[in-house]
């Protein structure tokens, strides 16, 4: 899409981010992602994944329990 409209994009996404990191929470040394939006910004995309609900941790726990392994995380 960027190529189609001739946009110069800045990607401030970060692995492991939650919705809190978009508006108010620093992620390590990175400021909240909203700070990358300036008065000159014309396009913003937002992708929200499973970090807010511990999606990967839950999958690991369920897989462990389904395999019959003891000591699985809750």
PDB file of C-alpha atoms in Angstrom:
ATOM      1  CA  UNK A   1       0.000   0.000   0.000  1.00  0.00           C
ATOM      2  CA  UNK A   2       2.825   2.404   0.842  1.00  0.00           C
ATOM      3  CA  UNK A   3       4.355   1.956  -2.593  1.00  0.00           C
ATOM      4  CA  UNK A   4       0.981   2.517  -4.266  1.00  0.00           C
ATOM      5  CA  UNK A   5       0.409   5.877  -2.563  1.00  0.00           C
ATOM      6  CA  UNK A   6       4.081   6.939  -2.470  1.00  0.00           C
ATOM      7  CA  UNK A   7       4.171   7.018   1.326  1.00  0.00           C
ATOM      8  CA  UNK A   8       7.295   7.218   3.462  1.00  0.00           C
ATOM      9  CA  UNK A   9       6.383   5.003   6.422  1.00  0.00           C
ATOM     10  CA  UNK A  10       7.891   4.700   9.883  1.00  0.00           C
ATOM     11  CA  UNK A  11       7.327   1.404  11.672  1.00  0.00           C
ATOM     12  CA  UNK A  12       7.280   1.747  15.467  1.00  0.00           C
ATOM     13  CA  UNK A  13       5.727  -1.637  16.128  1.00  0.00           C
ATOM     14  CA  UNK A  14       7.542  -3.803  18.627  1.00  0.00           C
ATOM     15  CA  UNK A  15       7.411  -7.506  19.378  1.00  0.00           C
ATOM     16  CA  UNK A  16       5.664  -8.240  22.652  1.00  0.00           C
ATOM     17  CA  UNK A  17       3.818  -4.926  22.753  1.00  0.00           C
ATOM     18  CA  UNK A  18       0.388  -4.670  24.317  1.00  0.00           C
ATOM     19  CA  UNK A  19      -2.286  -2.047  23.741  1.00  0.00           C
ATOM     20  CA  UNK A  20      -0.846  -0.149  26.714  1.00  0.00           C
ATOM     21  CA  UNK A  21       2.365   0.365  24.728  1.00  0.00           C
ATOM     22  CA  UNK A  22       0.414   2.143  22.012  1.00  0.00           C
ATOM     23  CA  UNK A  23      -0.842   5.003  24.178  1.00  0.00           C
ATOM     24  CA  UNK A  24       0.860   5.255  27.552  1.00  0.00           C
ATOM     25  CA  UNK A  25       3.471   2.641  28.507  1.00  0.00           C
ATOM     26  CA  UNK A  26       7.152   2.624  27.581  1.00  0.00           C
ATOM     27  CA  UNK A  27       8.420  -0.695  26.260  1.00  0.00           C
ATOM     28  CA  UNK A  28      11.977  -0.882  27.510  1.00  0.00           C
ATOM     29  CA  UNK A  29      13.590   2.303  26.221  1.00  0.00           C
ATOM     30  CA  UNK A  30      10.948   2.849  23.530  1.00  0.00           C
ATOM     31  CA  UNK A  31       8.316   5.513  24.208  1.00  0.00           C
ATOM     32  CA  UNK A  32       4.601   4.830  23.728  1.00  0.00           C
ATOM     33  CA  UNK A  33       4.028   4.272  20.017  1.00  0.00           C
ATOM     34  CA  UNK A  34       1.529   7.136  19.718  1.00  0.00           C
ATOM     35  CA  UNK A  35       4.441   9.551  20.119  1.00  0.00           C
ATOM     36  CA  UNK A  36       5.487   8.728  16.543  1.00  0.00           C
ATOM     37  CA  UNK A  37       2.290  10.389  15.281  1.00  0.00           C
ATOM     38  CA  UNK A  38       2.890  14.033  14.389  1.00  0.00           C
ATOM     39  CA  UNK A  39       0.746  16.786  12.852  1.00  0.00           C
ATOM     40  CA  UNK A  40       2.229  15.765   9.474  1.00  0.00           C
ATOM     41  CA  UNK A  41       1.076  12.144   9.849  1.00  0.00           C
ATOM     42  CA  UNK A  42      -1.491  11.191   7.217  1.00  0.00           C
ATOM     43  CA  UNK A  43      -1.858   7.439   7.763  1.00  0.00           C
ATOM     44  CA  UNK A  44      -1.812   5.318  10.918  1.00  0.00           C
ATOM     45  CA  UNK A  45      -2.307   1.567  11.030  1.00  0.00           C
ATOM     46  CA  UNK A  46      -2.857  -0.358  14.234  1.00  0.00           C
ATOM     47  CA  UNK A  47      -2.415  -4.065  14.701  1.00  0.00           C
ATOM     48  CA  UNK A  48      -3.397  -5.655  17.975  1.00  0.00           C
ATOM     49  CA  UNK A  49      -2.385  -9.231  18.651  1.00  0.00           C
ATOM     50  CA  UNK A  50      -2.591 -11.694  21.466  1.00  0.00           C
ATOM     51  CA  UNK A  51      -0.099 -10.176  23.910  1.00  0.00           C
ATOM     52  CA  UNK A  52      -2.853  -8.524  25.954  1.00  0.00           C
ATOM     53  CA  UNK A  53      -4.423 -11.886  26.731  1.00  0.00           C
ATOM     54  CA  UNK A  54      -1.174 -13.903  27.010  1.00  0.00           C
ATOM     55  CA  UNK A  55      -2.111 -15.874  23.907  1.00  0.00           C
ATOM     56  CA  UNK A  56       1.227 -17.665  23.470  1.00  0.00           C
ATOM     57  CA  UNK A  57       1.564 -18.430  27.172  1.00  0.00           C
ATOM     58  CA  UNK A  58      -1.922 -19.921  27.173  1.00  0.00           C
ATOM     59  CA  UNK A  59      -1.197 -22.068  24.118  1.00  0.00           C
ATOM     60  CA  UNK A  60       1.968 -23.394  25.763  1.00  0.00           C
ATOM     61  CA  UNK A  61       0.110 -24.201  28.979  1.00  0.00           C
ATOM     62  CA  UNK A  62      -2.772 -25.935  27.192  1.00  0.00           C
ATOM     63  CA  UNK A  63      -0.388 -27.914  24.977  1.00  0.00           C
ATOM     64  CA  UNK A  64       1.587 -29.037  27.991  1.00  0.00           C
ATOM     65  CA  UNK A  65      -1.548 -30.194  29.809  1.00  0.00           C
ATOM     66  CA  UNK A  66      -2.918 -31.927  26.707  1.00  0.00           C
ATOM     67  CA  UNK A  67       0.315 -33.916  26.400  1.00  0.00           C
ATOM     68  CA  UNK A  68      -0.100 -35.232  29.956  1.00  0.00           C
ATOM     69  CA  UNK A  69       3.121 -33.618  31.142  1.00  0.00           C
ATOM     70  CA  UNK A  70       3.292 -32.715  34.823  1.00  0.00           C
ATOM     71  CA  UNK A  71       4.341 -29.311  36.133  1.00  0.00           C
ATOM     72  CA  UNK A  72       2.584 -27.357  33.398  1.00  0.00           C
ATOM     73  CA  UNK A  73       2.061 -23.608  33.831  1.00  0.00           C
ATOM     74  CA  UNK A  74      -1.395 -22.395  34.761  1.00  0.00           C
TER      75      UNK A  74
END
